[in-house]
Amino acid sequence: MELTLNILGAIATIVLAFIVGMSYGGIVRKITARIHNRMGPPWYQNFIDAFKLIGKTTAINHGIMQHFGPAFVMVSSIVSLMFIPILNNGGWFTNLNFDGDLIFLIYIMVFGPLGMALGAGQTGNPNSAIGVTRGLSQMVGFEIPWVMALVALMIQFDTTSVTGLMEAQHETGRWMMFTSPFAFIAAVLAMLGMFRYSPFDIVGAPTELASGPVSENGGKYLFTMMSSGSIFAFVKLTLYVDLFMGGADNLIILVLKTFALYMVPVLYGIVSPRYRTEQSIKFFWGWPTFFGFIAILYAVFV
Amino acid sequence: MIYLIFVIFLGGAALTWLSGKIHPILRDVVFLASLIVPSVLFYMNVEVGQTVSFSLIGYKLSWGINYLGYLFSYIVVGLGVLAGFYAIPAMKGKKNLGFFYSNFVLSIMSMLGILFSRDLISFFIFWEIMTWSSYLMVVFQGKDVQKVGIKYFVFSAIGAYAMLMAIVIIYSLNQSMMISDLVSSFASFDPTMQWLIPILLLVGFGVKSAMMPLHVWASGSYSHAPMAYTSIFSGALSKMGIYGMVIVMVSLVPIIPEGFWLRETIAWLGAITAVGGTLWAVAQDDAKKLLAYSSVAQLGYIIVGVAVGTPLAMLAALFMAVMHGLFKGALFMVTGAVERQTGTSNFTEVTGLIRKMPWTFLAALMSIIALAGIPPLGGFVGKWMLYESLIGSSHYILVIVIFFSSTAAFLYCYKFLFGFFLGQEEKEWAHVKEAPAMMVVPMLLLAFGTFVLGAFPGLILDPINAGMQEMGFASTQGKYWEMSMLFNEWGDQIMLQPILYAIIAVFAFFAIFLTIKGFKKTRYVTTKDISSSGEVPLEHENLTFSVNFFQPFLRTVEPLMKRQIDKYYNEFGRGMEALFDFTRRVYTGNGQTYALYAVIFIVILLMFKNTLFGL
């Protein structure tokens, strides 16, 4: 009985993440279009795209690794979703929140990109492989400030678990973006790379790489990748809200907070041209890493 | 019984060589028997704590195994036997095989001997046998002996002299060669010696474990030895350095007043090793070189753990030592298999083997996931414990450096998999077949080992815990780990089983989702049948992407890679050469010049006789 309830809770979480993530994607398309002075698609366009893709028959495959690549990507999104507290009191969405910690999350989040990279590799499309090498290089860039921010939080509150950090915020009654401001700055700057909007959209780079790693995928493959991407966006936003903005007591607050946070990379991206790979890495090793250092110093001495 | 094991090893080594002259199959059988029989005898009959002693020219020697040695024996024997099976098909058709196999057996024997040694003399003797047998393997293929062999030889000699010097000092102070006597009387030595002895020993061990700045031999030697041997060279032999380092770091260094600084220095050297090794691995185009540098980097993590030395860090280091044996052993075997089937191990030449060598790919994939430290495989457990221990022991900058290194490791991980197995399939490699089963099965077993340890790290953490308790740590079971749970110093936990089940469940669901009504109906298309920006690439167009694979990244880290210790050594070597050249010029071989020297010498004597002799 308990197992059934747990599985139902997990499915509810996945559905929630899927819907929220997909809607955000649609809304972002709309916002981008309005800023570009276009009409843009309706906010539910992503759902239409997704269901169109799932309805299509796939005619070709490029071999076993390409076939299972999207499943790897999905593992990363859904398993990391299971370990992230959605709401402050858990409730239906508790899942596996207490079984893993931040360092585990950092590593499981890499599982997907690596699976995607392997899948993209087998297609033999040179653009895919170039996209992957760019993505991995950029990851080395933004993971440094991101981990620095996390380490700063960990040493400030003597815990490495997300739930522990949320409790710490509950006790002090202040959000961590105020109690450890430099960590927040470093983490937000790292987030710009994590979401891969301009100027950090070097992986997909529509005009150079013809969407990079996801090219050669259509139908169900693309549907899985697309929904995984939406879920993953939700995961990352919720993690940021949990860590820095005191979590959320109910779904409405969660949606408001995540959306506000989401606008940072989106709006910064719309008005920025694309970096080259080395510029992108150097960006992350500049100010964001500096703020990361300050955050660690702040956590140790203050 | 202990004698018997070593007698069988030695006799086996000799017999292997001799039987090779009769018939190759006999030689192979004798070779495997001389690996397996003593290993079985060892695990069946030798118990921890059992010792034998005898005297050799007046010195008491003592052999016996302790829990720490028992832990390392898993790496040595397990990897040794698997690599032995692998070696037979891998080395088929090469020359001088009798020599190779007997060296192989001698290496395994010497490593086991090191673990058995309870006194410094037999430790040193076995250490030298190990060095010599591995040196002969490095020069076995006869390529670049001057450059690579000499480098390994020189550094091994430096390490050996340092160790010998330490042993002589210890004997002169202590009048005993037993390791236990050294540990018990170390506190009474005077402070200079307390610093000198560990440093000299660490130089000796640091050479074998490829610690910065003693690592420069590693890339060449690992890539020049035959791959069947490199899997134990990197997987097991380097762990002997770690074994020695653990003893020094745990038993001697805490006694030194201000020994804290030595720990920190070693930890930072380990971290720099890790970063440097990783960056150089990313830059390599040859799989052997890539794995060699990656070994250097991985050993760097282990050194960091050993040097930091909190219980959790020590657990992490020893766990990673076992893991490194598993996955790096497998990866070198994969490289050997690819090299055997295609004739090259260069990423810029060979691509797209996944459909030709699927089982090799599977072994490579699992080992790479373990190497990268991605859950649910075992590499993650070691990485997790290392990070937690560094954060818990206030090494905040160190943890960032280590994290940088292990994130950058994803780059070479992908390069390895992509370079060999993915990418465009070329006509040139259309004929390639899967490697023989005797090569594939050992790799798959090793890769499977990383999977088991990822779900149940307790299996190996238990012997690690026994070894640590013997060295004076409190029991860590229940505090830091259970069979499939991990805890950090603050009590945060990782439950590995739910993670594994969640991953399997999600993967299975989507694998079925993608496959149902899909895979069978879909048609496989070649790697030329792609959307290349809307154009269909022609048959002769080359779309392989393997040259300058991570160029943008390497451009970014160029300043870090400019400083290379190798250059300084070469500079130093050239300086010495110039000095020797000058000395050589003094000896002209001309009688008159020598007469002139004699006259000058006498004149100097006469001029300074007052000051020199007080006349």
PDB file of C-alpha atoms in Angstrom, chain A residues 11-204:
ATOM      1  CA  ILE A  11       3.905  10.146 -10.830  1.00  0.00           C
ATOM      2  CA  ALA A  12       2.102  13.233  -9.517  1.00  0.00           C
ATOM      3  CA  THR A  13       5.447  14.977  -9.140  1.00  0.00           C
ATOM      4  CA  ILE A  14       6.502  14.056 -12.652  1.00  0.00           C
ATOM      5  CA  VAL A  15       3.222  15.256 -14.134  1.00  0.00           C
ATOM      6  CA  LEU A  16       3.484  18.508 -12.215  1.00  0.00           C
ATOM      7  CA  ALA A  17       7.065  19.045 -13.357  1.00  0.00           C
ATOM      8  CA  PHE A  18       6.116  18.214 -16.945  1.00  0.00           C
ATOM      9  CA  ILE A  19       3.189  20.616 -17.035  1.00  0.00           C
ATOM     10  CA  VAL A  20       4.982  23.473 -15.312  1.00  0.00           C
ATOM     11  CA  GLY A  21       8.162  22.998 -17.339  1.00  0.00           C
ATOM     12  CA  MET A  22       6.321  22.787 -20.656  1.00  0.00           C
ATOM     13  CA  SER A  23       4.184  25.851 -19.900  1.00  0.00           C
ATOM     14  CA  TYR A  24       7.259  27.826 -18.927  1.00  0.00           C
ATOM     15  CA  GLY A  25       8.831  26.871 -22.220  1.00  0.00           C
ATOM     16  CA  GLY A  26       5.783  28.130 -24.081  1.00  0.00           C
ATOM     17  CA  ILE A  27       5.620  31.332 -22.082  1.00  0.00           C
ATOM     18  CA  VAL A  28       9.286  31.989 -22.748  1.00  0.00           C
ATOM     19  CA  ARG A  29       8.674  31.591 -26.467  1.00  0.00           C
ATOM     20  CA  LYS A  30       5.884  34.114 -26.201  1.00  0.00           C
ATOM     21  CA  ILE A  31       7.965  36.583 -24.213  1.00  0.00           C
ATOM     22  CA  THR A  32      10.882  36.261 -26.587  1.00  0.00           C
ATOM     23  CA  ALA A  33       8.575  36.896 -29.510  1.00  0.00           C
ATOM     24  CA  ARG A  34       7.035  39.974 -27.927  1.00  0.00           C
ATOM     25  CA  ILE A  35      10.446  41.436 -27.228  1.00  0.00           C
ATOM     26  CA  HIS A  36      11.391  40.730 -30.834  1.00  0.00           C
ATOM     27  CA  ASN A  37       8.170  42.524 -31.788  1.00  0.00           C
ATOM     28  CA  ARG A  38       6.549  39.364 -33.188  1.00  0.00           C
ATOM     29  CA  MET A  39       3.203  37.793 -32.272  1.00  0.00           C
ATOM     30  CA  GLY A  40       4.742  34.483 -31.257  1.00  0.00           C
ATOM     31  CA  PRO A  41       3.040  31.119 -30.674  1.00  0.00           C
ATOM     32  CA  PRO A  42       0.397  30.646 -27.960  1.00  0.00           C
ATOM     33  CA  TRP A  43       1.714  29.678 -24.522  1.00  0.00           C
ATOM     34  CA  TYR A  44       0.503  26.100 -24.955  1.00  0.00           C
ATOM     35  CA  GLN A  45       2.446  25.641 -28.197  1.00  0.00           C
ATOM     36  CA  ASN A  46       4.959  23.333 -26.487  1.00  0.00           C
ATOM     37  CA  PHE A  47       2.192  20.900 -25.548  1.00  0.00           C
ATOM     38  CA  ILE A  48       1.003  20.843 -29.147  1.00  0.00           C
ATOM     39  CA  ASP A  49       4.548  20.165 -30.324  1.00  0.00           C
ATOM     40  CA  ALA A  50       5.041  17.419 -27.779  1.00  0.00           C
ATOM     41  CA  PHE A  51       1.851  15.578 -28.647  1.00  0.00           C
ATOM     42  CA  LYS A  52       2.551  15.951 -32.331  1.00  0.00           C
ATOM     43  CA  LEU A  53       5.950  14.352 -31.797  1.00  0.00           C
ATOM     44  CA  ILE A  54       4.585  11.457 -29.770  1.00  0.00           C
ATOM     45  CA  GLY A  55       2.046  10.746 -32.490  1.00  0.00           C
ATOM     46  CA  LYS A  56       4.666  10.444 -35.209  1.00  0.00           C
ATOM     47  CA  THR A  57       6.042   7.103 -36.315  1.00  0.00           C
ATOM     48  CA  THR A  58       9.778   6.834 -36.260  1.00  0.00           C
ATOM     49  CA  ALA A  59      11.217   5.422 -39.449  1.00  0.00           C
ATOM     50  CA  ILE A  60      14.951   5.225 -38.809  1.00  0.00           C
ATOM     51  CA  ASN A  61      17.435   4.765 -36.015  1.00  0.00           C
ATOM     52  CA  HIS A  62      21.177   5.179 -35.791  1.00  0.00           C
ATOM     53  CA  GLY A  63      21.894   2.238 -33.521  1.00  0.00           C
ATOM     54  CA  ILE A  64      21.432   1.164 -29.950  1.00  0.00           C
ATOM     55  CA  MET A  65      23.149   4.052 -28.189  1.00  0.00           C
ATOM     56  CA  GLN A  66      21.201   6.650 -30.106  1.00  0.00           C
ATOM     57  CA  HIS A  67      18.042   4.665 -29.400  1.00  0.00           C
ATOM     58  CA  PHE A  68      18.599   4.645 -25.638  1.00  0.00           C
ATOM     59  CA  GLY A  69      20.179   8.094 -25.410  1.00  0.00           C
ATOM     60  CA  PRO A  70      16.861   9.833 -24.615  1.00  0.00           C
ATOM     61  CA  ALA A  71      16.176   7.283 -21.866  1.00  0.00           C
ATOM     62  CA  PHE A  72      19.479   8.214 -20.234  1.00  0.00           C
ATOM     63  CA  VAL A  73      18.489  11.863 -20.413  1.00  0.00           C
ATOM     64  CA  MET A  74      15.144  11.100 -18.818  1.00  0.00           C
ATOM     65  CA  VAL A  75      16.783   9.134 -15.990  1.00  0.00           C
ATOM     66  CA  SER A  76      18.776  12.176 -15.022  1.00  0.00           C
ATOM     67  CA  SER A  77      15.777  14.512 -15.016  1.00  0.00           C
ATOM     68  CA  ILE A  78      13.354  12.266 -13.202  1.00  0.00           C
ATOM     69  CA  VAL A  79      15.757  10.851 -10.631  1.00  0.00           C
ATOM     70  CA  SER A  80      16.991  14.307  -9.713  1.00  0.00           C
ATOM     71  CA  LEU A  81      13.346  15.413  -9.497  1.00  0.00           C
ATOM     72  CA  MET A  82      12.737  12.617  -7.003  1.00  0.00           C
ATOM     73  CA  PHE A  83      15.447  13.940  -4.711  1.00  0.00           C
ATOM     74  CA  ILE A  84      14.412  17.576  -4.680  1.00  0.00           C
ATOM     75  CA  PRO A  85      11.863  18.789  -2.137  1.00  0.00           C
ATOM     76  CA  ILE A  86       9.027  20.359  -4.094  1.00  0.00           C
ATOM     77  CA  LEU A  87       7.191  21.866  -1.121  1.00  0.00           C
ATOM     78  CA  ASN A  88       8.346  22.747   2.367  1.00  0.00           C
ATOM     79  CA  ASN A  89       6.217  20.167   4.130  1.00  0.00           C
ATOM     80  CA  GLY A  90       6.751  17.426   1.571  1.00  0.00           C
ATOM     81  CA  GLY A  91       3.291  15.903   1.569  1.00  0.00           C
ATOM     82  CA  TRP A  92       2.473  14.191  -1.685  1.00  0.00           C
ATOM     83  CA  PHE A  93       5.746  15.200  -3.224  1.00  0.00           C
ATOM     84  CA  THR A  94       8.169  13.770  -0.650  1.00  0.00           C
ATOM     85  CA  ASN A  95       9.487  10.982  -2.872  1.00  0.00           C
ATOM     86  CA  LEU A  96      13.160  10.277  -2.092  1.00  0.00           C
ATOM     87  CA  ASN A  97      14.012  13.673  -0.602  1.00  0.00           C
ATOM     88  CA  PHE A  98      15.836  12.257   2.382  1.00  0.00           C
ATOM     89  CA  ASP A  99      17.893   9.643   0.572  1.00  0.00           C
ATOM     90  CA  GLY A 100      20.369  11.878  -1.201  1.00  0.00           C
ATOM     91  CA  ASP A 101      22.180  15.135  -0.793  1.00  0.00           C
ATOM     92  CA  LEU A 102      23.535  18.017  -2.850  1.00  0.00           C
ATOM     93  CA  ILE A 103      26.703  16.293  -4.012  1.00  0.00           C
ATOM     94  CA  PHE A 104      24.624  13.393  -5.231  1.00  0.00           C
ATOM     95  CA  LEU A 105      22.370  15.854  -7.065  1.00  0.00           C
ATOM     96  CA  ILE A 106      25.327  17.507  -8.768  1.00  0.00           C
ATOM     97  CA  TYR A 107      26.463  14.150 -10.072  1.00  0.00           C
ATOM     98  CA  ILE A 108      23.114  12.705 -11.098  1.00  0.00           C
ATOM     99  CA  MET A 109      22.426  15.897 -13.031  1.00  0.00           C
ATOM    100  CA  VAL A 110      25.427  15.070 -15.212  1.00  0.00           C
ATOM    101  CA  PHE A 111      24.110  11.621 -16.054  1.00  0.00           C
ATOM    102  CA  GLY A 112      21.669  13.015 -18.602  1.00  0.00           C
ATOM    103  CA  PRO A 113      24.026  15.201 -20.601  1.00  0.00           C
ATOM    104  CA  LEU A 114      26.472  12.304 -20.785  1.00  0.00           C
ATOM    105  CA  GLY A 115      23.761   9.937 -22.039  1.00  0.00           C
ATOM    106  CA  MET A 116      22.649  12.546 -24.544  1.00  0.00           C
ATOM    107  CA  ALA A 117      26.252  13.003 -25.597  1.00  0.00           C
ATOM    108  CA  LEU A 118      26.639   9.284 -26.223  1.00  0.00           C
ATOM    109  CA  GLY A 119      23.412   9.146 -28.184  1.00  0.00           C
ATOM    110  CA  ALA A 120      24.405  12.164 -30.220  1.00  0.00           C
ATOM    111  CA  GLY A 121      27.799  10.607 -30.801  1.00  0.00           C
ATOM    112  CA  GLN A 122      26.459   7.517 -32.459  1.00  0.00           C
ATOM    113  CA  THR A 123      24.491   9.405 -35.071  1.00  0.00           C
ATOM    114  CA  GLY A 124      27.768  10.414 -36.650  1.00  0.00           C
ATOM    115  CA  ASN A 125      26.589  13.946 -37.244  1.00  0.00           C
ATOM    116  CA  PRO A 126      29.654  16.120 -36.726  1.00  0.00           C
ATOM    117  CA  ASN A 127      27.492  19.024 -35.572  1.00  0.00           C
ATOM    118  CA  SER A 128      26.160  16.905 -32.720  1.00  0.00           C
ATOM    119  CA  ALA A 129      29.633  15.971 -31.561  1.00  0.00           C
ATOM    120  CA  ILE A 130      30.825  19.559 -31.785  1.00  0.00           C
ATOM    121  CA  GLY A 131      27.822  20.620 -29.734  1.00  0.00           C
ATOM    122  CA  VAL A 132      28.634  17.999 -27.136  1.00  0.00           C
ATOM    123  CA  THR A 133      32.255  19.054 -26.794  1.00  0.00           C
ATOM    124  CA  ARG A 134      31.114  22.641 -26.391  1.00  0.00           C
ATOM    125  CA  GLY A 135      28.530  21.642 -23.816  1.00  0.00           C
ATOM    126  CA  LEU A 136      31.004  19.655 -21.740  1.00  0.00           C
ATOM    127  CA  SER A 137      33.538  22.475 -21.901  1.00  0.00           C
ATOM    128  CA  GLN A 138      30.942  24.982 -20.798  1.00  0.00           C
ATOM    129  CA  MET A 139      29.895  22.682 -17.991  1.00  0.00           C
ATOM    130  CA  VAL A 140      33.421  22.770 -16.597  1.00  0.00           C
ATOM    131  CA  GLY A 141      32.985  26.529 -16.673  1.00  0.00           C
ATOM    132  CA  PHE A 142      29.752  26.990 -14.782  1.00  0.00           C
ATOM    133  CA  GLU A 143      30.089  24.083 -12.364  1.00  0.00           C
ATOM    134  CA  ILE A 144      32.947  25.847 -10.573  1.00  0.00           C
ATOM    135  CA  PRO A 145      30.988  28.880  -9.297  1.00  0.00           C
ATOM    136  CA  TRP A 146      27.946  26.691  -8.737  1.00  0.00           C
ATOM    137  CA  VAL A 147      29.847  24.260  -6.536  1.00  0.00           C
ATOM    138  CA  MET A 148      31.544  27.124  -4.753  1.00  0.00           C
ATOM    139  CA  ALA A 149      28.151  28.555  -3.896  1.00  0.00           C
ATOM    140  CA  LEU A 150      26.957  25.175  -2.651  1.00  0.00           C
ATOM    141  CA  VAL A 151      30.095  24.607  -0.582  1.00  0.00           C
ATOM    142  CA  ALA A 152      29.596  28.032   0.970  1.00  0.00           C
ATOM    143  CA  LEU A 153      26.068  27.060   2.003  1.00  0.00           C
ATOM    144  CA  MET A 154      27.202  23.691   3.293  1.00  0.00           C
ATOM    145  CA  ILE A 155      29.868  25.121   5.566  1.00  0.00           C
ATOM    146  CA  GLN A 156      27.609  27.884   6.762  1.00  0.00           C
ATOM    147  CA  PHE A 157      24.921  25.499   7.919  1.00  0.00           C
ATOM    148  CA  ASP A 158      26.894  22.301   8.536  1.00  0.00           C
ATOM    149  CA  THR A 159      24.800  20.112   6.313  1.00  0.00           C
ATOM    150  CA  THR A 160      24.959  18.890   2.752  1.00  0.00           C
ATOM    151  CA  SER A 161      21.343  17.856   2.351  1.00  0.00           C
ATOM    152  CA  VAL A 162      18.744  20.011   0.632  1.00  0.00           C
ATOM    153  CA  THR A 163      16.182  19.320   3.332  1.00  0.00           C
ATOM    154  CA  GLY A 164      18.719  20.303   5.981  1.00  0.00           C
ATOM    155  CA  LEU A 165      19.401  23.611   4.256  1.00  0.00           C
ATOM    156  CA  MET A 166      15.666  24.264   3.959  1.00  0.00           C
ATOM    157  CA  GLU A 167      15.191  23.608   7.657  1.00  0.00           C
ATOM    158  CA  ALA A 168      18.040  25.976   8.425  1.00  0.00           C
ATOM    159  CA  GLN A 169      16.211  28.709   6.507  1.00  0.00           C
ATOM    160  CA  HIS A 170      13.054  27.875   8.361  1.00  0.00           C
ATOM    161  CA  GLU A 171      14.772  28.249  11.710  1.00  0.00           C
ATOM    162  CA  THR A 172      16.401  31.581  10.957  1.00  0.00           C
ATOM    163  CA  GLY A 173      13.294  32.715   9.117  1.00  0.00           C
ATOM    164  CA  ARG A 174      15.414  34.389   6.448  1.00  0.00           C
ATOM    165  CA  TRP A 175      16.007  33.313   2.897  1.00  0.00           C
ATOM    166  CA  MET A 176      19.502  32.260   2.044  1.00  0.00           C
ATOM    167  CA  MET A 177      19.749  34.798  -0.723  1.00  0.00           C
ATOM    168  CA  PHE A 178      19.956  37.297   2.166  1.00  0.00           C
ATOM    169  CA  THR A 179      21.925  35.286   4.703  1.00  0.00           C
ATOM    170  CA  SER A 180      24.567  34.282   2.163  1.00  0.00           C
ATOM    171  CA  PRO A 181      24.238  36.887  -0.601  1.00  0.00           C
ATOM    172  CA  PHE A 182      27.520  36.168  -2.380  1.00  0.00           C
ATOM    173  CA  ALA A 183      26.690  32.504  -2.751  1.00  0.00           C
ATOM    174  CA  PHE A 184      23.399  33.556  -4.298  1.00  0.00           C
ATOM    175  CA  ILE A 185      25.126  35.861  -6.775  1.00  0.00           C
ATOM    176  CA  ALA A 186      27.593  33.149  -7.790  1.00  0.00           C
ATOM    177  CA  ALA A 187      24.810  30.593  -8.117  1.00  0.00           C
ATOM    178  CA  VAL A 188      22.620  32.878 -10.230  1.00  0.00           C
ATOM    179  CA  LEU A 189      25.512  33.667 -12.542  1.00  0.00           C
ATOM    180  CA  ALA A 190      26.171  29.938 -12.859  1.00  0.00           C
ATOM    181  CA  MET A 191      22.491  29.452 -13.612  1.00  0.00           C
ATOM    182  CA  LEU A 192      22.893  31.528 -16.769  1.00  0.00           C
ATOM    183  CA  GLY A 193      25.090  28.769 -18.136  1.00  0.00           C
ATOM    184  CA  MET A 194      22.948  25.985 -16.779  1.00  0.00           C
ATOM    185  CA  PHE A 195      19.896  27.078 -18.740  1.00  0.00           C
ATOM    186  CA  ARG A 196      21.820  27.574 -21.949  1.00  0.00           C
ATOM    187  CA  TYR A 197      19.998  30.647 -23.119  1.00  0.00           C
ATOM    188  CA  SER A 198      21.961  33.284 -24.959  1.00  0.00           C
ATOM    189  CA  PRO A 199      24.779  34.212 -24.625  1.00  0.00           C
ATOM    190  CA  PHE A 200      25.527  30.663 -23.509  1.00  0.00           C
ATOM    191  CA  ASP A 201      23.509  28.801 -26.135  1.00  0.00           C
ATOM    192  CA  ILE A 202      26.674  27.460 -27.709  1.00  0.00           C
ATOM    193  CA  VAL A 203      25.526  23.854 -27.484  1.00  0.00           C
ATOM    194  CA  GLY A 204      22.461  24.071 -29.646  1.00  0.00           C
TER     195      GLY A 204
END
